[in-house]
Amino acid sequence: PVVVGAEICHCSDMRKYVLMGAQGSGKGTQAAVLARDLDMTQISVGDIFRWHVPNHTKLGAQVRRIMAAGQLVGDDLVEKVVHERLDQHDWNYGFIVDGFPRNRPQAQFFLERYDIDAVIHLDLPDAEVRRRVLARRLCSNCRLDYNLMAHRPKVEGRCDVCGGELVRREDDTAEALAARLRDYHEKTDPVLDLFRRKEFVVTVDARPDIATVQKSIRAELNLPPYEPSGG
């Protein structure tokens, strides 16, 4: 599987990756680093939906109700948002999608429309998922992410950048997380199996620090080495 992804990388300037993993596995962080260093466009489905919530759009109101109930947004709505985002064609050097696909129908939708070079699977045990997610906080003003285990604010409960109040995301409760983990294993694990049959998947241990995980991803895909001091 790795060789297939690596060959594609060497023969084309455009790369198309999907990054998969449970809540708290670092999908957004790892995708951002890859996108920045390789001039790819990061497409975070979760971020798109979360933008709509504080901006009080019609979609935002719908998403707020779904997230507060600990449920996942329906396939039709997710596919519509992803399709519209990719249709902007602002990804000259490729894209990296995180948060999609989450189940087989979404995967089929994606595979029918886009050639994927590799699926990067960030593997994280459920116990570590719970530990990380329940420590997350979000600035209610500038939307900067914090994690009370690794990125504590200088002033308790306040954003270092703008002084806004740090809050827990509506869907970051123990009950909502338990529901999402069940849903993840029931629906997303079969997606990984589907991709594996097409030799797309590389699996990386998501437990170490950000730099170590990033280095592992690049080693698996034969990408240029990660230089933490460069960013």
GROMACS .gro file of N, CA, C and O in nm, residues 63 65-74 102 171 176 179-180 183:
model
   68
   63VAL      N    1  -2.683   2.207   1.227
   63VAL     CA    2  -2.567   2.137   1.280
   63VAL      C    3  -2.562   2.145   1.431
   63VAL      O    4  -2.528   2.048   1.500
   65ARG      N    5  -2.806   2.157   1.645
   65ARG     CA    6  -2.900   2.060   1.704
   65ARG      C    7  -2.844   1.918   1.697
   65ARG      O    8  -2.854   1.841   1.792
   66ILE      N    9  -2.782   1.886   1.584
   66ILE     CA   10  -2.727   1.751   1.565
   66ILE      C   11  -2.610   1.726   1.659
   66ILE      O   12  -2.601   1.623   1.726
   67MET      N   13  -2.519   1.825   1.668
   67MET     CA   14  -2.400   1.809   1.752
   67MET      C   15  -2.437   1.802   1.899
   67MET      O   16  -2.379   1.723   1.975
   68ALA      N   17  -2.531   1.883   1.942
   68ALA     CA   18  -2.572   1.886   2.083
   68ALA      C   19  -2.632   1.752   2.125
   68ALA      O   20  -2.623   1.713   2.242
   69ALA      N   21  -2.689   1.680   2.028
   69ALA     CA   22  -2.747   1.549   2.057
   69ALA      C   23  -2.643   1.437   2.049
   69ALA      O   24  -2.675   1.320   2.070
   70GLY      N   25  -2.518   1.476   2.018
   70GLY     CA   26  -2.411   1.377   2.009
   70GLY      C   27  -2.419   1.292   1.885
   70GLY      O   28  -2.360   1.184   1.878
   71GLN      N   29  -2.490   1.341   1.782
   71GLN     CA   30  -2.506   1.264   1.659
   71GLN      C   31  -2.415   1.319   1.550
   71GLN      O   32  -2.356   1.426   1.564
   72LEU      N   33  -2.403   1.244   1.442
   72LEU     CA   34  -2.324   1.288   1.328
   72LEU      C   35  -2.417   1.342   1.219
   72LEU      O   36  -2.529   1.295   1.204
   73VAL      N   37  -2.366   1.441   1.147
   73VAL     CA   38  -2.445   1.501   1.039
   73VAL      C   39  -2.473   1.395   0.931
   73VAL      O   40  -2.387   1.313   0.900
   74GLY      N   41  -2.592   1.397   0.874
   74GLY     CA   42  -2.634   1.297   0.776
   74GLY      C   43  -2.550   1.299   0.649
   74GLY      O   44  -2.491   1.401   0.611
  102ARG      N   45  -1.691   0.920   0.660
  102ARG     CA   46  -1.711   0.856   0.790
  102ARG      C   47  -1.786   0.724   0.781
  102ARG      O   48  -1.800   0.654   0.880
  171ASP      N   49  -2.028   1.944   2.161
  171ASP     CA   50  -2.029   1.799   2.142
  171ASP      C   51  -1.917   1.729   2.219
  171ASP      O   52  -1.896   1.610   2.203
  176ALA      N   53  -2.184   1.247   2.473
  176ALA     CA   54  -2.177   1.266   2.328
  176ALA      C   55  -2.056   1.193   2.270
  176ALA      O   56  -2.063   1.135   2.162
  179ALA      N   57  -2.119   0.821   2.236
  179ALA     CA   58  -2.204   0.794   2.120
  179ALA      C   59  -2.124   0.802   1.991
  179ALA      O   60  -2.141   0.721   1.900
  180ARG      N   61  -2.035   0.903   1.982
  180ARG     CA   62  -1.954   0.919   1.861
  180ARG      C   63  -1.855   0.805   1.843
  180ARG      O   64  -1.829   0.762   1.731
  183ASP      N   65  -2.037   0.509   1.712
  183ASP     CA   66  -2.070   0.533   1.572
  183ASP      C   67  -1.944   0.520   1.484
  183ASP      O   68  -1.949   0.464   1.374
   0.00000   0.00000   0.00000
